[in-house]
PDB file of C-alpha atoms in Angstrom:
ATOM      1  CA  LYS E   1       0.079  -0.246   0.077  1.00 68.00           C
ATOM      2  CA  ALA E   2       1.543   3.688  -0.944  1.00 82.00           C
ATOM      3  CA  GLY E   3       2.452   5.873   1.631  1.00 93.00           C
ATOM      4  CA  VAL E   4       1.545   9.405   2.676  1.00 97.00           C
ATOM      5  CA  THR E   5       2.411  11.522  -0.520  1.00 97.00           C
ATOM      6  CA  GLN E   6       2.996  15.125  -0.527  1.00 98.00           C
ATOM      7  CA  THR E   7       3.900  17.659  -3.066  1.00 97.00           C
ATOM      8  CA  PRO E   8       5.615  20.158  -3.696  1.00 97.00           C
ATOM      9  CA  ARG E   9       8.650  18.557  -1.370  1.00 97.00           C
ATOM     10  CA  TYR E  10      10.887  21.723  -1.192  1.00 97.00           C
ATOM     11  CA  LEU E  11       8.954  25.472  -1.779  1.00 96.00           C
ATOM     12  CA  ILE E  12      10.567  28.909  -2.328  1.00 98.00           C
ATOM     13  CA  LYS E  13       8.548  31.863  -1.650  1.00 97.00           C
ATOM     14  CA  THR E  14       8.812  35.468  -1.066  1.00 97.00           C
ATOM     15  CA  ARG E  15       7.272  37.089   1.584  1.00 97.00           C
ATOM     16  CA  GLY E  16       3.954  38.159   1.060  1.00 97.00           C
ATOM     17  CA  GLN E  17       2.911  35.271  -1.180  1.00 98.00           C
ATOM     18  CA  GLN E  18       0.459  32.398  -0.873  1.00 97.00           C
ATOM     19  CA  VAL E  19       1.437  29.456  -0.921  1.00 98.00           C
ATOM     20  CA  THR E  20      -1.044  25.367  -1.435  1.00 98.00           C
ATOM     21  CA  LEU E  21       1.113  22.396  -0.349  1.00 98.00           C
ATOM     22  CA  SER E  22      -1.073  18.830  -0.831  1.00 98.00           C
ATOM     23  CA  CYS E  23      -0.986  15.435   0.312  1.00 98.00           C
ATOM     24  CA  SER E  24      -2.517  12.523  -0.420  1.00 98.00           C
ATOM     25  CA  PRO E  25      -3.403  10.102   2.205  1.00 97.00           C
ATOM     26  CA  ILE E  26      -3.001   6.295   2.617  1.00 95.00           C
ATOM     27  CA  SER E  27      -5.758   5.003   0.398  1.00 94.00           C
ATOM     28  CA  GLY E  28      -8.439   4.022   2.853  1.00 92.00           C
ATOM     29  CA  HIS E  29      -7.567   6.967   5.511  1.00 93.00           C
ATOM     30  CA  ARG E  30     -10.258   9.784   5.602  1.00 93.00           C
ATOM     31  CA  SER E  31      -8.545  11.612   8.239  1.00 94.00           C
ATOM     32  CA  VAL E  32      -5.666  13.997   7.373  1.00 96.00           C
ATOM     33  CA  SER E  33      -4.136  16.480   9.918  1.00 96.00           C
ATOM     34  CA  TRP E  34      -1.183  19.119   9.252  1.00 97.00           C
ATOM     35  CA  TYR E  35       1.664  19.957  11.427  1.00 97.00           C
ATOM     36  CA  GLN E  36       3.989  22.891  11.507  1.00 97.00           C
ATOM     37  CA  GLN E  37       7.758  21.619  12.618  1.00 97.00           C
ATOM     38  CA  THR E  38      11.004  24.133  13.355  1.00 95.00           C
ATOM     39  CA  PRO E  39      13.750  24.077  15.310  1.00 90.00           C
ATOM     40  CA  GLY E  40      12.235  26.267  17.671  1.00 87.00           C
ATOM     41  CA  GLN E  41       9.192  25.245  18.243  1.00 90.00           C
ATOM     42  CA  GLY E  42       9.520  21.604  17.388  1.00 92.00           C
ATOM     43  CA  LEU E  43       6.258  19.807  15.928  1.00 94.00           C
ATOM     44  CA  GLN E  44       3.166  21.913  16.105  1.00 95.00           C
ATOM     45  CA  PHE E  45      -0.811  20.911  14.988  1.00 94.00           C
ATOM     46  CA  LEU E  46      -2.263  23.073  12.412  1.00 96.00           C
ATOM     47  CA  PHE E  47      -6.012  20.982  12.090  1.00 94.00           C
ATOM     48  CA  GLU E  48      -7.089  18.040  11.024  1.00 94.00           C
ATOM     49  CA  TYR E  49      -9.966  17.135   8.511  1.00 95.00           C
ATOM     50  CA  PHE E  50     -11.656  14.343   8.614  1.00 93.00           C
ATOM     51  CA  SER E  51     -14.400  13.514   5.677  1.00 92.00           C
ATOM     52  CA  GLU E  52     -14.251  16.969   3.965  1.00 94.00           C
ATOM     53  CA  THR E  53     -15.106  18.737   7.439  1.00 94.00           C
ATOM     54  CA  GLN E  54     -12.348  20.604   9.954  1.00 93.00           C
ATOM     55  CA  ARG E  55     -12.789  18.716  12.786  1.00 90.00           C
ATOM     56  CA  ASN E  56     -10.294  20.180  15.253  1.00 89.00           C
ATOM     57  CA  LYS E  57      -8.162  23.163  14.680  1.00 92.00           C
ATOM     58  CA  GLY E  58      -4.974  24.401  16.320  1.00 91.00           C
ATOM     59  CA  ASN E  59      -3.991  27.574  17.377  1.00 91.00           C
ATOM     60  CA  PHE E  60      -2.731  28.964  14.436  1.00 95.00           C
ATOM     61  CA  PRO E  61      -3.842  32.601  12.439  1.00 96.00           C
ATOM     62  CA  GLY E  62      -6.241  32.647  10.041  1.00 95.00           C
ATOM     63  CA  ARG E  63      -4.120  33.021   7.190  1.00 97.00           C
ATOM     64  CA  PHE E  64      -3.592  29.199   8.032  1.00 98.00           C
ATOM     65  CA  SER E  65      -6.433  27.653   5.540  1.00 97.00           C
ATOM     66  CA  GLY E  66      -6.915  23.808   4.448  1.00 97.00           C
ATOM     67  CA  ARG E  67      -9.782  21.940   2.893  1.00 97.00           C
ATOM     68  CA  GLN E  68     -10.428  18.062   1.902  1.00 97.00           C
ATOM     69  CA  PHE E  69     -12.056  17.000  -1.043  1.00 97.00           C
ATOM     70  CA  SER E  70     -14.139  13.780  -1.394  1.00 95.00           C
ATOM     71  CA  ASN E  71     -11.232  11.048  -2.501  1.00 94.00           C
ATOM     72  CA  SER E  72      -9.271  12.424   1.032  1.00 95.00           C
ATOM     73  CA  ARG E  73      -6.747  14.195  -1.043  1.00 97.00           C
ATOM     74  CA  SER E  74      -5.779  17.595   1.254  1.00 98.00           C
ATOM     75  CA  GLU E  75      -4.370  20.954   0.773  1.00 98.00           C
ATOM     76  CA  MET E  76      -3.151  23.440   3.000  1.00 98.00           C
ATOM     77  CA  ASN E  77      -3.132  27.484   2.344  1.00 98.00           C
ATOM     78  CA  VAL E  78      -1.013  30.045   3.765  1.00 98.00           C
ATOM     79  CA  SER E  79      -1.835  33.323   3.062  1.00 95.00           C
ATOM     80  CA  THR E  80       0.629  36.671   3.303  1.00 96.00           C
ATOM     81  CA  LEU E  81       3.686  34.472   4.035  1.00 97.00           C
ATOM     82  CA  GLU E  82       5.730  35.811   6.839  1.00 97.00           C
ATOM     83  CA  LEU E  83       9.462  34.667   7.764  1.00 97.00           C
ATOM     84  CA  GLY E  84       8.881  33.161  10.823  1.00 96.00           C
ATOM     85  CA  ASP E  85       6.194  30.419   7.954  1.00 97.00           C
ATOM     86  CA  SER E  86       9.784  28.892   7.130  1.00 97.00           C
ATOM     87  CA  ALA E  87       9.344  25.668   8.342  1.00 97.00           C
ATOM     88  CA  LEU E  88       8.908  21.797   7.542  1.00 97.00           C
ATOM     89  CA  TYR E  89       4.922  21.462   7.355  1.00 98.00           C
ATOM     90  CA  LEU E  90       3.982  17.823   7.607  1.00 98.00           C
ATOM     91  CA  CYS E  91       0.731  16.039   6.781  1.00 97.00           C
ATOM     92  CA  ALA E  92      -0.523  12.412   8.328  1.00 96.00           C
ATOM     93  CA  SER E  93      -2.965  10.213   7.938  1.00 95.00           C
ATOM     94  CA  SER E  94      -4.478   7.925   9.639  1.00 92.00           C
ATOM     95  CA  LEU E  95      -8.058   5.529   9.467  1.00 90.00           C
ATOM     96  CA  ALA E  96     -10.462   7.239  12.014  1.00 82.00           C
ATOM     97  CA  GLY E  97      -8.511  10.669  13.491  1.00 81.00           C
ATOM     98  CA  ILE E  98      -6.045  11.886  15.854  1.00 78.00           C
ATOM     99  CA  SER E  99      -7.247  11.253  19.169  1.00 72.00           C
ATOM    100  CA  THR E 100      -6.539   7.374  19.604  1.00 68.00           C
ATOM    101  CA  ASP E 101      -5.397   6.327  16.203  1.00 78.00           C
ATOM    102  CA  THR E 102      -1.888   5.880  13.973  1.00 85.00           C
ATOM    103  CA  GLN E 103      -0.844   8.259  12.206  1.00 90.00           C
ATOM    104  CA  TYR E 104       1.397   8.317   9.089  1.00 93.00           C
ATOM    105  CA  PHE E 105       3.411  10.950   8.212  1.00 95.00           C
ATOM    106  CA  GLY E 106       4.009  12.242   5.019  1.00 97.00           C
ATOM    107  CA  PRO E 107       8.294  12.895   3.924  1.00 96.00           C
ATOM    108  CA  GLY E 108       7.071  16.920   4.731  1.00 97.00           C
ATOM    109  CA  THR E 109       7.002  19.932   1.895  1.00 97.00           C
ATOM    110  CA  ARG E 110       9.863  22.393   3.461  1.00 97.00           C
ATOM    111  CA  LEU E 111       9.018  25.698   2.848  1.00 97.00           C
ATOM    112  CA  THR E 112      11.340  28.463   2.749  1.00 97.00           C
ATOM    113  CA  VAL E 113       9.964  32.435   3.111  1.00 97.00           C
ATOM    114  CA  LEU E 114      12.492  34.936   1.929  1.00 96.00           C
TER     115      LEU E 114
ATOM    116  CA  GLN D   1      -1.064  25.258  30.303  1.00 61.00           C
ATOM    117  CA  LYS D   2      -1.024  21.834  27.779  1.00 67.00           C
ATOM    118  CA  GLU D   3       2.300  20.645  27.785  1.00 89.00           C
ATOM    119  CA  VAL D   4       4.305  17.703  27.010  1.00 93.00           C
ATOM    120  CA  GLU D   5       8.021  18.000  28.317  1.00 94.00           C
ATOM    121  CA  GLN D   6      10.640  16.085  27.107  1.00 95.00           C
ATOM    122  CA  ASN D   7      14.418  16.531  28.533  1.00 89.00           C
ATOM    123  CA  SER D   8      16.008  17.387  24.940  1.00 86.00           C
ATOM    124  CA  GLY D   9      19.554  15.223  25.355  1.00 87.00           C
ATOM    125  CA  PRO D  10      21.452  14.081  23.994  1.00 95.00           C
ATOM    126  CA  LEU D  11      20.987  10.804  25.988  1.00 96.00           C
ATOM    127  CA  SER D  12      24.331   8.915  24.676  1.00 97.00           C
ATOM    128  CA  VAL D  13      24.233   5.386  25.946  1.00 97.00           C
ATOM    129  CA  PRO D  14      26.481   2.664  24.043  1.00 97.00           C
ATOM    130  CA  GLU D  15      26.178  -0.033  22.062  1.00 97.00           C
ATOM    131  CA  GLY D  16      24.099  -3.030  23.761  1.00 97.00           C
ATOM    132  CA  ALA D  17      22.921  -1.188  26.568  1.00 97.00           C
ATOM    133  CA  ILE D  18      18.946  -0.070  27.644  1.00 97.00           C
ATOM    134  CA  ALA D  19      18.146   3.766  26.853  1.00 97.00           C
ATOM    135  CA  SER D  20      15.377   5.347  28.994  1.00 97.00           C
ATOM    136  CA  LEU D  21      13.416   8.319  27.753  1.00 97.00           C
ATOM    137  CA  ASN D  22      10.919  10.153  29.775  1.00 97.00           C
ATOM    138  CA  CYS D  23       7.993  12.227  29.035  1.00 97.00           C
ATOM    139  CA  THR D  24       6.061  13.748  31.502  1.00 96.00           C
ATOM    140  CA  TYR D  25       2.444  15.653  30.301  1.00 94.00           C
ATOM    141  CA  SER D  26      -0.194  18.396  32.363  1.00 90.00           C
ATOM    142  CA  ASP D  27      -3.197  17.134  31.933  1.00 85.00           C
ATOM    143  CA  ARG D  28      -4.074  14.163  34.289  1.00 85.00           C
ATOM    144  CA  GLY D  29      -7.216  13.406  32.150  1.00 85.00           C
ATOM    145  CA  SER D  30      -5.138  12.182  28.839  1.00 87.00           C
ATOM    146  CA  GLN D  31      -5.637   8.986  27.440  1.00 87.00           C
ATOM    147  CA  SER D  32      -3.457   8.103  24.378  1.00 89.00           C
ATOM    148  CA  PHE D  33       0.082   8.517  24.652  1.00 92.00           C
ATOM    149  CA  PHE D  34       2.316   7.900  21.571  1.00 94.00           C
ATOM    150  CA  TRP D  35       6.368   7.408  20.920  1.00 96.00           C
ATOM    151  CA  TYR D  36       7.303   8.540  17.267  1.00 96.00           C
ATOM    152  CA  ARG D  37      10.891   8.309  16.004  1.00 97.00           C
ATOM    153  CA  GLN D  38      12.258  10.474  14.127  1.00 97.00           C
ATOM    154  CA  TYR D  39      15.732  10.337  12.063  1.00 96.00           C
ATOM    155  CA  SER D  40      17.664  13.234  10.916  1.00 93.00           C
ATOM    156  CA  GLY D  41      15.690  14.810   7.928  1.00 90.00           C
ATOM    157  CA  LYS D  42      13.003  12.329   8.186  1.00 93.00           C
ATOM    158  CA  SER D  43       9.018  12.432   9.025  1.00 95.00           C
ATOM    159  CA  PRO D  44       8.286  11.191  12.134  1.00 95.00           C
ATOM    160  CA  GLU D  45       6.929   7.136  12.691  1.00 94.00           C
ATOM    161  CA  LEU D  46       5.669   5.535  15.297  1.00 92.00           C
ATOM    162  CA  ILE D  47       6.957   3.175  17.443  1.00 94.00           C
ATOM    163  CA  MET D  48       4.521   2.436  20.063  1.00 92.00           C
ATOM    164  CA  SER D  49       1.005   3.910  21.659  1.00 92.00           C
ATOM    165  CA  ILE D  50       0.212   3.069  25.282  1.00 94.00           C
ATOM    166  CA  TYR D  51      -3.486   3.377  26.814  1.00 92.00           C
ATOM    167  CA  SER D  52      -3.327   1.825  29.898  1.00 92.00           C
ATOM    168  CA  ASN D  53      -1.350   2.307  33.217  1.00 94.00           C
ATOM    169  CA  GLY D  54       1.764  -0.167  33.316  1.00 95.00           C
ATOM    170  CA  ASP D  55       4.093  -1.651  30.581  1.00 96.00           C
ATOM    171  CA  LYS D  56       3.861  -2.426  26.861  1.00 96.00           C
ATOM    172  CA  GLU D  57       6.117  -4.107  25.545  1.00 97.00           C
ATOM    173  CA  ASP D  58       7.217  -4.391  21.175  1.00 95.00           C
ATOM    174  CA  GLY D  59      10.357  -6.509  20.403  1.00 97.00           C
ATOM    175  CA  ARG D  60      13.194  -4.434  21.837  1.00 97.00           C
ATOM    176  CA  PHE D  61      10.537  -1.488  22.936  1.00 97.00           C
ATOM    177  CA  THR D  62       8.921  -0.846  25.981  1.00 98.00           C
ATOM    178  CA  ALA D  63       6.381   1.574  26.461  1.00 97.00           C
ATOM    179  CA  GLN D  64       5.620   2.184  30.319  1.00 97.00           C
ATOM    180  CA  LEU D  65       2.705   4.383  31.154  1.00 96.00           C
ATOM    181  CA  ASN D  66       1.540   5.843  35.089  1.00 95.00           C
ATOM    182  CA  LYS D  67      -1.409   7.925  34.567  1.00 93.00           C
ATOM    183  CA  ALA D  68      -1.584   9.124  38.596  1.00 93.00           C
ATOM    184  CA  SER D  69       2.492  10.281  38.313  1.00 93.00           C
ATOM    185  CA  GLN D  70       1.336  11.585  34.245  1.00 94.00           C
ATOM    186  CA  TYR D  71       4.131  10.103  33.131  1.00 94.00           C
ATOM    187  CA  VAL D  72       5.001   8.276  29.647  1.00 97.00           C
ATOM    188  CA  SER D  73       8.642   6.493  28.924  1.00 97.00           C
ATOM    189  CA  LEU D  74      10.475   4.579  26.163  1.00 98.00           C
ATOM    190  CA  LEU D  75      12.909   2.192  27.309  1.00 98.00           C
ATOM    191  CA  ILE D  76      15.155   0.923  24.392  1.00 98.00           C
ATOM    192  CA  ARG D  77      16.321  -2.740  25.071  1.00 98.00           C
ATOM    193  CA  ASP D  78      20.148  -3.662  23.557  1.00 98.00           C
ATOM    194  CA  SER D  79      20.400  -0.549  21.584  1.00 98.00           C
ATOM    195  CA  GLN D  80      21.851  -0.011  18.064  1.00 97.00           C
ATOM    196  CA  PRO D  81      23.590   2.744  16.158  1.00 97.00           C
ATOM    197  CA  SER D  82      20.363   2.428  13.756  1.00 97.00           C
ATOM    198  CA  ASP D  83      17.621   3.708  16.941  1.00 98.00           C
ATOM    199  CA  SER D  84      20.209   6.874  16.849  1.00 98.00           C
ATOM    200  CA  ALA D  85      17.384   9.498  16.534  1.00 97.00           C
ATOM    201  CA  THR D  86      15.037  12.026  17.865  1.00 97.00           C
ATOM    202  CA  TYR D  87      12.187  10.515  19.626  1.00 98.00           C
ATOM    203  CA  LEU D  88       8.795  12.371  20.218  1.00 97.00           C
ATOM    204  CA  CYS D  89       5.759  11.740  23.182  1.00 96.00           C
ATOM    205  CA  ALA D  90       2.717  12.615  21.896  1.00 93.00           C
ATOM    206  CA  VAL D  91      -0.555  13.222  23.437  1.00 91.00           C
ATOM    207  CA  PRO D  92      -3.171  13.342  21.184  1.00 85.00           C
ATOM    208  CA  GLU D  93      -5.597  14.863  23.973  1.00 79.00           C
ATOM    209  CA  LEU D  94      -4.352  17.430  26.528  1.00 73.00           C
ATOM    210  CA  GLY D  95      -7.058  19.909  28.883  1.00 71.00           C
ATOM    211  CA  GLY D  96     -10.288  18.000  26.826  1.00 72.00           C
ATOM    212  CA  SER D  97      -9.194  19.393  23.431  1.00 74.00           C
ATOM    213  CA  TYR D  98      -8.127  17.201  20.165  1.00 78.00           C
ATOM    214  CA  ILE D  99      -5.185  19.093  19.553  1.00 82.00           C
ATOM    215  CA  PRO D 100      -2.127  16.919  19.298  1.00 87.00           C
ATOM    216  CA  THR D 101       0.848  18.232  21.360  1.00 91.00           C
ATOM    217  CA  PHE D 102       4.256  16.876  20.876  1.00 93.00           C
ATOM    218  CA  GLY D 103       7.312  17.357  23.246  1.00 94.00           C
ATOM    219  CA  ARG D 104      10.237  18.853  21.612  1.00 94.00           C
ATOM    220  CA  GLY D 105      11.980  15.603  21.703  1.00 95.00           C
ATOM    221  CA  THR D 106      14.760  14.140  23.014  1.00 96.00           C
ATOM    222  CA  SER D 107      18.101  13.299  20.725  1.00 96.00           C
ATOM    223  CA  LEU D 108      18.989   9.810  21.621  1.00 97.00           C
ATOM    224  CA  ILE D 109      23.267   8.488  20.356  1.00 97.00           C
ATOM    225  CA  VAL D 110      24.142   5.055  20.542  1.00 97.00           C
ATOM    226  CA  HIS D 111      27.572   4.789  20.054  1.00 96.00           C
ATOM    227  CA  PRO D 112      29.353   1.720  18.955  1.00 92.00           C
TER     228      PRO D 112
END
């Protein structure tokens, strides 16, 4: 079974731009979660989507948004990029969700904001 | 404040020794706990999950949970150089909200 895939793997943007990241979960998984990982803050939860609905949300500003499609693929959008948004963005998929289910992480998208 | 705390390390152990990694969490009501391993430049991968007090063993790995003391630990027996990685403790629910909280991770170095 194919793992979680994320595209693109690397991105370079400038301040003020917006970016869209994509995540394809493991086949059959309905939950997709997004995380930001930085050396300073560690791994932080952004949000979880389940069956096209946002089910849980972390403490990030509204510039960070996402959506999930009927095939469970998910996109994350960051508008008005700031230097501090430079990070590794990870998505993870699971069968039933983040509360008790095993999450499988994708390889991540490395975003650099100049 | 909702927190998951880990000693950042590095924890250095000789090959063949037992590595002990510890994690404390702030919410007594948390029910599930996960340990992830993350190699440098790679994404996290699940090592163990534990839900009940006591020990749970899987090969060379043992997770220990003490809800009364609010700590969870991971023991790695017969440590190998390939175990050298950062180990992340994760608590999916803290303070009644499903916002997965990860510790900063403990860096483990197993030297030959």
